[in-house]
XYZ file of C-alpha atoms in Angstrom:
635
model
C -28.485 9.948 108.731
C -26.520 12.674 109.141
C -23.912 11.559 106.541
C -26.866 10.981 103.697
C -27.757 14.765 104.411
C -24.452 15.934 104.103
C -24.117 13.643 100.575
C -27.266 14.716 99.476
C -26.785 18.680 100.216
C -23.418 18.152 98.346
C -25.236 16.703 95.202
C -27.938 18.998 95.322
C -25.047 21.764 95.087
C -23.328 20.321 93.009
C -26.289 20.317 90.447
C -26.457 23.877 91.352
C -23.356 24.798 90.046
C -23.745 22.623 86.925
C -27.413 24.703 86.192
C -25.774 28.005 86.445
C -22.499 27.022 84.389
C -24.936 25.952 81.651
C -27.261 28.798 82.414
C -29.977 27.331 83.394
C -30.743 30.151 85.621
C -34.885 29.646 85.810
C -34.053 26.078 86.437
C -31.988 27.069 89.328
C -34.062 29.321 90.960
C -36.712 26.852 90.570
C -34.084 24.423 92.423
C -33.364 26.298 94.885
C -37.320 27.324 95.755
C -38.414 23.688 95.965
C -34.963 22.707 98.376
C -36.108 26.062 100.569
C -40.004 24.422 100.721
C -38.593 20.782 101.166
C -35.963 22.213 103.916
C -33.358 20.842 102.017
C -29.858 23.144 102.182
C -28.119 23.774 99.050
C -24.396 24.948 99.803
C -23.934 28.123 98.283
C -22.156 27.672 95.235
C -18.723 29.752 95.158
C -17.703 31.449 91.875
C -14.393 29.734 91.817
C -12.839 32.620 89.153
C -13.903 35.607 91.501
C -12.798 34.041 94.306
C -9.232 33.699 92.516
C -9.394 37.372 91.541
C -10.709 38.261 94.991
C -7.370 36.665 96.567
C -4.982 37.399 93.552
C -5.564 41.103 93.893
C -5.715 41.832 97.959
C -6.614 45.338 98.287
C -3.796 45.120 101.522
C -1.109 44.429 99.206
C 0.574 41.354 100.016
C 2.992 40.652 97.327
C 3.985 36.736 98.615
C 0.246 35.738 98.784
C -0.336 36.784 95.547
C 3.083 35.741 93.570
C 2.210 31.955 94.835
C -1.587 31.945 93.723
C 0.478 33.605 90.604
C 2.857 30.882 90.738
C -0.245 27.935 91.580
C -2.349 28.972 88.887
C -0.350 30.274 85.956
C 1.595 27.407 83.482
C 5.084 27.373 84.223
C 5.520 27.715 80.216
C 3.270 30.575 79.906
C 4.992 33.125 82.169
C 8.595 31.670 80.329
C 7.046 32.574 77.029
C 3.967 34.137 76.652
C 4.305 37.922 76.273
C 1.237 39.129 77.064
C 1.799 37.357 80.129
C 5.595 38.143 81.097
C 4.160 42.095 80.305
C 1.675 41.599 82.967
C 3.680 39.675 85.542
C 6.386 42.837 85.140
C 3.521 45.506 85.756
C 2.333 43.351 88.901
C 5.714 43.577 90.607
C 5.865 47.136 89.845
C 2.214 47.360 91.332
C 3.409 45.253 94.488
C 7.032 47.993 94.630
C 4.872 51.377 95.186
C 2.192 50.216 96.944
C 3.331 51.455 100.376
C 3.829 54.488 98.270
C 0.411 55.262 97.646
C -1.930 53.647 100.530
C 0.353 53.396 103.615
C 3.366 55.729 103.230
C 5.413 53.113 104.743
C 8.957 54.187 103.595
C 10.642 51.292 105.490
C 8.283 48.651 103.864
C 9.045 51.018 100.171
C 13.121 49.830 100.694
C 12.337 46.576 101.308
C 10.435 46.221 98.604
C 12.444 48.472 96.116
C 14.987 45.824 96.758
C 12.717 42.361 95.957
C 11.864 44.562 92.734
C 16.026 45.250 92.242
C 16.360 41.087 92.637
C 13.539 40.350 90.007
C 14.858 43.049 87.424
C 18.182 41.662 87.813
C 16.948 37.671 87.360
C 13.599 36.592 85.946
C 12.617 40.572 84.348
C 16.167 40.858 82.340
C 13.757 39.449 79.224
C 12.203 42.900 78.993
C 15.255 44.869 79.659
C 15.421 45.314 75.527
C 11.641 46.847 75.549
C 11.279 50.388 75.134
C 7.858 49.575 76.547
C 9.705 48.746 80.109
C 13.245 50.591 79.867
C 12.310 53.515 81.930
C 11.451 51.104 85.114
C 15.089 49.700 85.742
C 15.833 53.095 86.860
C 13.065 52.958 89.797
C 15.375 51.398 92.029
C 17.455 54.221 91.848
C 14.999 57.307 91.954
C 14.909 58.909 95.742
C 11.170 59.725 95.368
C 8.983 58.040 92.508
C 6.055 60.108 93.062
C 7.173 63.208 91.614
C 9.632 61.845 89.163
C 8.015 62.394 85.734
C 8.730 59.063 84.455
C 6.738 57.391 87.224
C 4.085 60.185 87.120
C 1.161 57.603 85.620
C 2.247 54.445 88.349
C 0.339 57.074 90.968
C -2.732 57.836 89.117
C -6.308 56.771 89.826
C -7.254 54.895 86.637
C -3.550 53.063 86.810
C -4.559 50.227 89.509
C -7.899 49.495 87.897
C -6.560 49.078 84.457
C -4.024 47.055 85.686
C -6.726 44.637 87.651
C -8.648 44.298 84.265
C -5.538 43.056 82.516
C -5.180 40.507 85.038
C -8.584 39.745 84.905
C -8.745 38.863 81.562
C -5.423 37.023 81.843
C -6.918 34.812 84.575
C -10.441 34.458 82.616
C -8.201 32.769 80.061
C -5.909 30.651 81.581
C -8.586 29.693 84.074
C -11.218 28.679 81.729
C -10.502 24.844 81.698
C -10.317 24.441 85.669
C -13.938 26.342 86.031
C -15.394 23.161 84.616
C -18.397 21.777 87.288
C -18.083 19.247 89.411
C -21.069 17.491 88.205
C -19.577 17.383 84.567
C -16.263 16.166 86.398
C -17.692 13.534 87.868
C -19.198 12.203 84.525
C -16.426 12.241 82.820
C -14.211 10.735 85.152
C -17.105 8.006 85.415
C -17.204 7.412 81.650
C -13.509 7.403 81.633
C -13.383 4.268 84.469
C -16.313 2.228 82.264
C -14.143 2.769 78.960
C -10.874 1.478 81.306
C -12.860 -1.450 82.445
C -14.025 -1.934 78.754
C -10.399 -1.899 77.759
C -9.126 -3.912 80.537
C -11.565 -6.261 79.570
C -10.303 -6.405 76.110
C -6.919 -6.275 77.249
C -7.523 -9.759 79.331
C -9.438 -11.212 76.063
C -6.236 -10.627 73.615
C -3.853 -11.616 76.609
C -5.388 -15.214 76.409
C -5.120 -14.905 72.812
C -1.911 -14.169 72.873
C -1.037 -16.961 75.583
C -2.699 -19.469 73.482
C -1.060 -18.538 70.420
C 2.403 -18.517 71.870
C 1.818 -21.770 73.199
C 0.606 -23.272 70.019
C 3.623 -21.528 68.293
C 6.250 -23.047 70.989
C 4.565 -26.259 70.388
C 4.739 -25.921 66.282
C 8.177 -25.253 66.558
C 9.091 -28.494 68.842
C 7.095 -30.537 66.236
C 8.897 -28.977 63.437
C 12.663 -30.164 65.161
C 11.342 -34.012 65.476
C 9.789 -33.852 62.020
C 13.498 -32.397 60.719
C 15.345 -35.306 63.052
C 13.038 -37.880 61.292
C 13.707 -36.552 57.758
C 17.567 -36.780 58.508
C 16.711 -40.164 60.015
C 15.264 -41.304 56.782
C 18.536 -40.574 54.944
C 19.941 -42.987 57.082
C 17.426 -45.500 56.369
C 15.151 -45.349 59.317
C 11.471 -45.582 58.978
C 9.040 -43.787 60.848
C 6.230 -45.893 61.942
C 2.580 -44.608 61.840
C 2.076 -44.875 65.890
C 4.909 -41.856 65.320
C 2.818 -39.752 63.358
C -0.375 -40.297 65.263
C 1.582 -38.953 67.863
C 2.468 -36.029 66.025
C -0.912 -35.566 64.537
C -2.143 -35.477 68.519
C -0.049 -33.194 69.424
C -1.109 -30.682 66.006
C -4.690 -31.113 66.188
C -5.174 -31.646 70.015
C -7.519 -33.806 69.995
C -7.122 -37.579 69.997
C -10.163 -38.877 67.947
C -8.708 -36.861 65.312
C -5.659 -38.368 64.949
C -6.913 -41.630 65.260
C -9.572 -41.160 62.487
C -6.056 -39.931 59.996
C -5.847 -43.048 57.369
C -1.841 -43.599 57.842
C -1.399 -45.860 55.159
C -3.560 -43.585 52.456
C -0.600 -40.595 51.652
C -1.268 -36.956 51.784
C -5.003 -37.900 54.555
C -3.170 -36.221 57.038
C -2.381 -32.814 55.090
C -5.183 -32.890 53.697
C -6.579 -32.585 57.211
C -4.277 -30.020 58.217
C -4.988 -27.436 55.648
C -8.645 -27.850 56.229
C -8.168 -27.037 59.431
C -7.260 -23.595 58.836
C -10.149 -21.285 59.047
C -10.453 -19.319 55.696
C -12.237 -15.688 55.430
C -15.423 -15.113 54.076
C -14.957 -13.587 50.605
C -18.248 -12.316 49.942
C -18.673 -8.557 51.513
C -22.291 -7.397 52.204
C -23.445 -4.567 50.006
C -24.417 -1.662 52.798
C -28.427 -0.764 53.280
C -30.124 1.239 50.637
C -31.366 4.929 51.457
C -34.397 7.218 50.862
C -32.194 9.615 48.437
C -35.323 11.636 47.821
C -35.829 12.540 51.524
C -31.648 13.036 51.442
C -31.639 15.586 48.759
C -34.380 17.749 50.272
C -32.721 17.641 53.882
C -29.598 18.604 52.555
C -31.627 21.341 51.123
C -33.685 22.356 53.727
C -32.599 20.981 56.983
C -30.801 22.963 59.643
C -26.892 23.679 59.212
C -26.045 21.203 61.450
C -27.989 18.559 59.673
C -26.464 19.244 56.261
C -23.125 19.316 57.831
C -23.813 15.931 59.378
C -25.380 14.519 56.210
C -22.815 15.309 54.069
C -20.064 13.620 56.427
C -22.292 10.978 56.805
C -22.624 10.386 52.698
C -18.946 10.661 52.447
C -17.765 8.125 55.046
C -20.212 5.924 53.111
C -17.926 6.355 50.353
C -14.538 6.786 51.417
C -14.933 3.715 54.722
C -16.760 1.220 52.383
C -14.738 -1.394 51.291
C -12.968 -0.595 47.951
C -14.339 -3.352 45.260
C -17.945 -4.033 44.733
C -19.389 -2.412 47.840
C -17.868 1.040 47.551
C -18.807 0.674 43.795
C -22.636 -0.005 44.489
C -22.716 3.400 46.992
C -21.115 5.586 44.491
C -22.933 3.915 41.796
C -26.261 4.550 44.150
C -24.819 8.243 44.833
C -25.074 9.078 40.725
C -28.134 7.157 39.712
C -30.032 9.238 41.746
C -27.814 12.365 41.336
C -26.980 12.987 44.871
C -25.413 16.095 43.765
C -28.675 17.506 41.623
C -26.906 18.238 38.302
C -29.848 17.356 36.466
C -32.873 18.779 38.716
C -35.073 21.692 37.786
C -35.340 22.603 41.554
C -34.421 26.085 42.089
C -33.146 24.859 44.725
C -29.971 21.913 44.193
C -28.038 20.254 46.734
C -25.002 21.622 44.021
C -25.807 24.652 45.135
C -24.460 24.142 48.668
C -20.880 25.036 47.555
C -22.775 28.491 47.535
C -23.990 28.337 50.843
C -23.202 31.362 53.403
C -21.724 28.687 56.633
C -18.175 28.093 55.677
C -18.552 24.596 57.334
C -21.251 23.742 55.154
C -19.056 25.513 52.431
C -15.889 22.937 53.655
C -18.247 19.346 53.744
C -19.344 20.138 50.424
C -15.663 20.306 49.225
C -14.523 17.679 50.887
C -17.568 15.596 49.688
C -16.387 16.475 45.812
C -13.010 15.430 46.621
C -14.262 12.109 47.677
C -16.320 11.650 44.487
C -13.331 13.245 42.099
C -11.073 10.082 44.160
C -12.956 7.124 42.335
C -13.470 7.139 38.260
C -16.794 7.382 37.775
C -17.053 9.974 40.196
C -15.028 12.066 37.914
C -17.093 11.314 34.966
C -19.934 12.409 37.053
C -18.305 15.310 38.370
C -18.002 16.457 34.799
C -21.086 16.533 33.810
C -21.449 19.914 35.408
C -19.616 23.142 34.485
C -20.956 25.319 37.539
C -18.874 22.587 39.615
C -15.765 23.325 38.087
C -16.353 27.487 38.386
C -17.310 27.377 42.113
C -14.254 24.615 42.851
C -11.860 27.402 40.982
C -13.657 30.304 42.829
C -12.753 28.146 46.354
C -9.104 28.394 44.989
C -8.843 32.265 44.438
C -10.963 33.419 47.329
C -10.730 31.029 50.104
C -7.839 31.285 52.264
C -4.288 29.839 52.352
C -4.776 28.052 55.576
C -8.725 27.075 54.056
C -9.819 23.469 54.472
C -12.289 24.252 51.613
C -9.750 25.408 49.389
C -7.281 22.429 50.021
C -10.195 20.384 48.968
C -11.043 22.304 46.183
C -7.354 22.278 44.699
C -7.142 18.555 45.221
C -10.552 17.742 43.509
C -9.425 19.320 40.548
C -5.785 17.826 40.428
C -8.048 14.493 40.215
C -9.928 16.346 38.005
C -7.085 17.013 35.684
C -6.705 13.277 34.817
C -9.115 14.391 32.138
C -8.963 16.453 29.365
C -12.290 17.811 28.962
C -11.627 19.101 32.580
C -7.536 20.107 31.304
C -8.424 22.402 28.576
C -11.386 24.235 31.023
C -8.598 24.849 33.315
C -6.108 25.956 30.705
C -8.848 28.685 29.507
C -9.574 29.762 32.948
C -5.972 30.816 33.724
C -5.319 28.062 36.702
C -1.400 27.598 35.237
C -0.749 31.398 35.989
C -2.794 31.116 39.204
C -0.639 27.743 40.351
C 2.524 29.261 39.308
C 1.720 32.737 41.175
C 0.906 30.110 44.389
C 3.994 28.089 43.883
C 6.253 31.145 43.768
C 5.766 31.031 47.733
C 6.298 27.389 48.140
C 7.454 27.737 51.957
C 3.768 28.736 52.667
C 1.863 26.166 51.230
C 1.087 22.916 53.561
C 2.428 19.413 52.042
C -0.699 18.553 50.779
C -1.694 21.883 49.124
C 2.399 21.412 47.501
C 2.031 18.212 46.339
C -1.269 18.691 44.379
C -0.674 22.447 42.946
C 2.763 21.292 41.302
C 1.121 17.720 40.476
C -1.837 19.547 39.018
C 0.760 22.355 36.837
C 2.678 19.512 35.530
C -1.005 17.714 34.343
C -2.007 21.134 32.424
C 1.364 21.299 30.761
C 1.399 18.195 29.201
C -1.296 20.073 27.151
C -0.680 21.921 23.930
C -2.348 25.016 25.617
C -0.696 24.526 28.258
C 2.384 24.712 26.951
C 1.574 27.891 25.065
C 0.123 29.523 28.246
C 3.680 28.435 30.023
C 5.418 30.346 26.966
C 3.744 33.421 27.214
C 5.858 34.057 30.865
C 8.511 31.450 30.161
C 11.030 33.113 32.787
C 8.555 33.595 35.180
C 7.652 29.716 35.314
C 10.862 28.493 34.870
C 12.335 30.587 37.309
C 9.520 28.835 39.563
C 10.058 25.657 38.804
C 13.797 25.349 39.071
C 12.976 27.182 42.612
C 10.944 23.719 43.340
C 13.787 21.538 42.489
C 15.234 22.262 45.386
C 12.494 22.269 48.029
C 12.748 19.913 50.440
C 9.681 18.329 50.092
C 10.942 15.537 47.643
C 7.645 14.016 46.497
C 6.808 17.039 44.549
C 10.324 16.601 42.458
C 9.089 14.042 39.876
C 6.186 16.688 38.812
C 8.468 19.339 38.375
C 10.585 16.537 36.470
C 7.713 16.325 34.369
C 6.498 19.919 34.040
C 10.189 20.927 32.802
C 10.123 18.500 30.300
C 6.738 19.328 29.083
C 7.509 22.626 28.256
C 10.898 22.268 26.798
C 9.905 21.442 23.932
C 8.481 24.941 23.220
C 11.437 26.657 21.390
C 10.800 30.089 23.213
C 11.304 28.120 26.040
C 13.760 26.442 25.548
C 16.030 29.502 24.525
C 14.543 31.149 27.980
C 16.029 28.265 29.987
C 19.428 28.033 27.902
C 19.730 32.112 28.689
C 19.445 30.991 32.192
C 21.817 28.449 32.252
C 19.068 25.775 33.219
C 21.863 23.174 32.072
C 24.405 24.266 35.030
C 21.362 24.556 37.137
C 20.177 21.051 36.381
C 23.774 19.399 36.797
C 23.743 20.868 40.202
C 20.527 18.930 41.422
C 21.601 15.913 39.434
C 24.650 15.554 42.279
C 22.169 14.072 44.725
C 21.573 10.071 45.357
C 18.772 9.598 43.753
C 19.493 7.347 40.583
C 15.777 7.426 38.928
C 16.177 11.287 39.620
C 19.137 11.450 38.537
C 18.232 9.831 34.970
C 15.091 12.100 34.834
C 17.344 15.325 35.070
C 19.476 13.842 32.310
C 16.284 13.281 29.468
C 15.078 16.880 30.563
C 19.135 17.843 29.724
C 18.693 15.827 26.442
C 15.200 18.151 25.849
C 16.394 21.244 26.654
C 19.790 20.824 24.095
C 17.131 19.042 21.423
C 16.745 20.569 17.915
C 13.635 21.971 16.534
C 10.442 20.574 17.409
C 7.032 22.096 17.509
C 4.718 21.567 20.318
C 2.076 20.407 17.864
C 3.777 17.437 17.113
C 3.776 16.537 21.060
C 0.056 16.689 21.577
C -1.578 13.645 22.117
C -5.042 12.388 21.111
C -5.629 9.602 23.420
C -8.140 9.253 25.869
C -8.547 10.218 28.907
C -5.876 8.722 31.773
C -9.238 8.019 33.673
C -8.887 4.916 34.961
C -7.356 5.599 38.839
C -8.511 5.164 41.958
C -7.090 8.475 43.988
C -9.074 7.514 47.524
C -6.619 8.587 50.360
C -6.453 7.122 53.427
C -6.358 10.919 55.233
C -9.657 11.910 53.384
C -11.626 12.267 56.358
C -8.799 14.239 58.605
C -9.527 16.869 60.916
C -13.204 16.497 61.187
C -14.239 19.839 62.272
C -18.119 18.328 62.726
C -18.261 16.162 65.733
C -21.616 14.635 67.307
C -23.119 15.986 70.462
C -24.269 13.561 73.082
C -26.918 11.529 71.787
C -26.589 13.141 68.293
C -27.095 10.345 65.481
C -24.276 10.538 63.155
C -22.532 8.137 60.204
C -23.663 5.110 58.904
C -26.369 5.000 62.229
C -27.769 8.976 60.973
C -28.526 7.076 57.144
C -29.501 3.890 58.676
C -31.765 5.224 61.501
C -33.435 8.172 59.658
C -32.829 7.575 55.889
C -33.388 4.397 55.125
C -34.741 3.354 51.412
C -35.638 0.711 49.533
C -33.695 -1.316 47.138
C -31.132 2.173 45.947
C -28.103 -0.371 45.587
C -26.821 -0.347 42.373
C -24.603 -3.242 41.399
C -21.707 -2.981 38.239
C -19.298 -5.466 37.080
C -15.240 -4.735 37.999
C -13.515 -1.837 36.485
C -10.956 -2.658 33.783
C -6.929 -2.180 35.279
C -5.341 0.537 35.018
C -3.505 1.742 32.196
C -0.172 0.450 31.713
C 2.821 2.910 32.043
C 3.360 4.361 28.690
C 7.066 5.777 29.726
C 10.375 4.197 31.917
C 10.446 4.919 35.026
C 13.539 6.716 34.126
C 12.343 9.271 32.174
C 9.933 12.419 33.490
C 6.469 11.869 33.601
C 4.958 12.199 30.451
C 1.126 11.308 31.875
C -1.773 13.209 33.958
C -1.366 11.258 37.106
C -1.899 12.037 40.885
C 0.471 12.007 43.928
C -1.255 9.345 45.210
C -0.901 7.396 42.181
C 2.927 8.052 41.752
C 2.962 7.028 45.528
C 1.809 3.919 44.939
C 3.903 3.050 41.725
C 6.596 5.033 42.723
């Protein structure tokens, strides 16, 4: 009995301490009221953080019990490289030097100490020795009396110890955060963690049989293979094989006796025949995912909390971008623009389009990221250009979001995808996104891969334009100067859209005499040195263009149609999901299935046409709108 009441007066505590780390004070009290009435004892829950300051900072001074709780509790990395914290840990032993200075007067103790101070300036403190900040304390050692030296004059005032214990404090509060964690919540997790090991033991022990059985079969394929080699050699000396020889075989492939017996010997090709049957074939035919309630959608992506549009519009594009590419991710995005998911069309005042507005920057990022995953497919694009707001908020994104923005890599890589057609290439020319990208690129060392790849991939898209390669010649040194800069980053995915970009705009004269000025040729020849043959050829048609004759832009500008016909869905579209599910919380395919289901909103379509064949070698610079992950691919 007495061992329940112990186990239940730790739960009950332990419950406690959960209600008060979630602040669930009312609860609590309420807890503790009914245990008092019940004559139940709850075991006071200590405030593990306090009790670490309490002991960390004795008001008695003891330097070694507080330089091992130091030692204990701090990361061996932080106090090797954290500044704020080597800072600290140089004011605590200066704190733990005077002490007997200023509460006990113990000069004795002072020496001894002054000397552990002398060993720690001379070892782990040499770090700060370059500080300005700390110079003036490796002369304490030396100084007869630090009271009443002026250098030393703040260690002994009144406000210096308690300003020094709120540094620490906040110090601890920090690197203490993760272990104040309750013990109920430990429990559960370290419970959830065995039932996922079992689960994964589990499936560990399934695909261990699996693999036995396949090795096995695989041993035993291989021994059948060497007889059925010694009989064909046999045969060349004129040996028949008899049919009892391969029943025997056929036994040992099938594994099962009444099998091989029912194999017609005497009837050629029965017994292949059999074989090839016998390997199970996948089901072609993929299910078309559950319709949706796009009405009832639309308005809670409207109205609905900020949480709810967030998880609505991760939910819509995982629908997209996890379906399987073919006829069932073509019958959601087909579903998604039927019933304008987007609201380009609606006289609501009031859109969903107008969440790209909206004042939460997550909300703000899933909207981008949902565009991107609609500008990825075709007719996506085609829908996506139906709207010109779009197309001004996606540029705002680019100018006013941040470098390091989510929103604004989404933006930038929505309209690279964009810019595969031309209605969408000459908006962008007009709105001054070449000077913008070529401004950005000037700081290529700053830009993440992705954000590269696309701003240089979307530049050389707009200069394969006519305008574009007027807007290029109004700053021709400025962009070439950026460009040849590019050449040499080391991020070499980005080098056959600079290929492509140079040799766009070389044939505009004013450029080209810009580039000759700048001995671009010498320049060229320098980057043409590395092993890269395809590169290498590239570099020697933009050589060809630059030295060229006369030759208006004009006659350069194209009138086909649009280079529409990609599919630009990357794998990484759904990366660092900043939205994540609380417990319980419905999200995904299960959110749209539980809550939003509909009736009959598939939307069937017959296959796409292939993609346009390549117009240009594969030696020569690109002379195409394409994407990175399109070059990828071909490339």
């Amino acid at each position: 009995m007495g061992d329940l009441s112990a186990s239940e007066a730790h739960l009950l505590g332990m419950i406690k301490e959960y209600l008060i780390f979630g602040e669930f004070e009312e609860t609590a009290r309420q807890l503790e009221k009914e245990c008092e009435n019940k004559g139940k004892a709850i075991p006071k829950v200590p405030d593990k953080l306090r009790i670490k300051l309490d002991r960390c900072f004795p008001r008695h001074g003891d330097h070694k019990v507080f330089f091992e709780l130091w030692a204990q509790h701090i990361p061996a990395d932080m106090r090797e490289s954290d500044p704020v914290v080597q800072k600290l840990e140089f004011y605590l032993h200066i704190h733990f030097t005077i002490y007997p200075l200023k509460f006990s007067a113990n000069r004795a103790e002072f020496d001894e100490r002054i000397m552990l101070f002398k060993n720690y300036l001379e070892t782990k403190g040499a770090a700060l020795s370059q500080s300005a900040e700390f110079l003036p304390f490796y002369a304490l050692p030396f100084v007869p009396n630090p009271t009443i030296h002026p250098s030393f004059k703040m260690l002994f005032q009144d406000s210096w110890m308690p300003d020094l214990k709120e540094k620490l404090e906040k110090c601890l509060s920090t690197t203490l955060e993760a272990s104040n964690a309750p013990r109920l919540f430990t429990l559960y997790v370290s419970l959830q963690m065995q039932v996922q090991l079992a689960e994964m033991e589990m499936k560990a022990s399934s695909y261990m049989r699996k693999f036995s059985k396949t090795q096995a079969d695989y041993h035993n394929l291989i021994g059948v293979t060497a007889e059925l080699v010694d009989s064909l050699e046999a045969t060349i000396s004129g040996k028949m094989i008899s049919p009892e020889y391969l029943q025997g075989v056929c036994v040992r492939l099938f594994g099962n006796q009444s099998v091989a017996q029912s194999i017609d010997f005497i009837r050629p090709g029965t017994a292949s025949s059999m074989l090839r049957a016998s390997i199970p074939t996948l089901a072609k035919d993929v299910p078309l995912l559950p319709s949706l309630d796009y009405e009832k959608l639309k308005t809670d992506l409207i109205n609905g909390s900020d949480r709810r549009k967030v998880a609505l519009l991760q939910a819509l594009r995982w629908r997209l971008t996890r379906s399987i590419r073919g006829e069932q991710r073509d019958s959601v995005l087909q579903a998604f623009i039927s019933y304008d998911l987007l609201e380009f069309s609606s006289s609501r005042q009031k859109t969903v389009l107008q969440l790209m507005e909206y004042k939460d920057d997550v909300v703000r990022q899933y909207m981008a990221r949902m565009i991107n995953a609609f500008a990825s497919l075709p007719d996506g694009r085609s829908y996506l250009s139906q709207s010109p707001l779009l197309l001004r908020n996606l540029l705002y994104y680019l100018k006013k979001e941040g470098k390091d923005s989510v929103t604004r890599e989404n933006a930038l890589v929505a309209l690279q995808k964009l810019s595969l057609r031309r209605a969408q290439q000459s908006a962008m020319i007009r709105d001054g996104v070449i000077g913008w990208l070529v401004d950005e690129l000037q700081d290529s060392d700053c830009l993440s891969d992705i954000t590269l790849n696309y701003a240089v991939a979307l530049l050389m898209n707009l200069c394969l334009r006519t305008q574009g390669k007027r807007k290029c010649a109004e700053n021709p040194k400025h962009v070439l100067k950026v460009l040849t800069d590019l050449l040499g980053h080391e991020n070499h995915e980005i080098r056959p859209f600079v290929n492509g970009a140079l040799y766009s705009i070389l044939c505009v004269p004013t450029v080209r005499d810009e580039a000759r000025e700048m001995s671009m040729e010498e320049i060229l020849h320098c980057y043409s040195k590395e092993e890269n043959p395809e590169l290498n050829r590239q570099i020697e048609f933009i050589i060809k263009q630059l030295n060229s004759g006369e030759v208006t832009e004009d006659e350069r500008e194209s009138d086909d149609e649009d280079d529409d016909d990609e599919d630009a869905m990357e794998a990484d579209l759904d990366k660092e999901e900043v939205f994540q599910p609380q417990l319980n919380e419905l999200s995904g395919e299960a959110l749209l299935t539980t809550e939003y289901l509909g009736i009959m909103t598939n939307m069937g379509r017959g296959k796409r046409k292939s993609g346009l064949p390549s117009r240009h070698s594969v030696d020569e610079p690109l002379q195409r709108p394409a994407t990175p992950s399109s070059h990828r691919n071909t490339g």
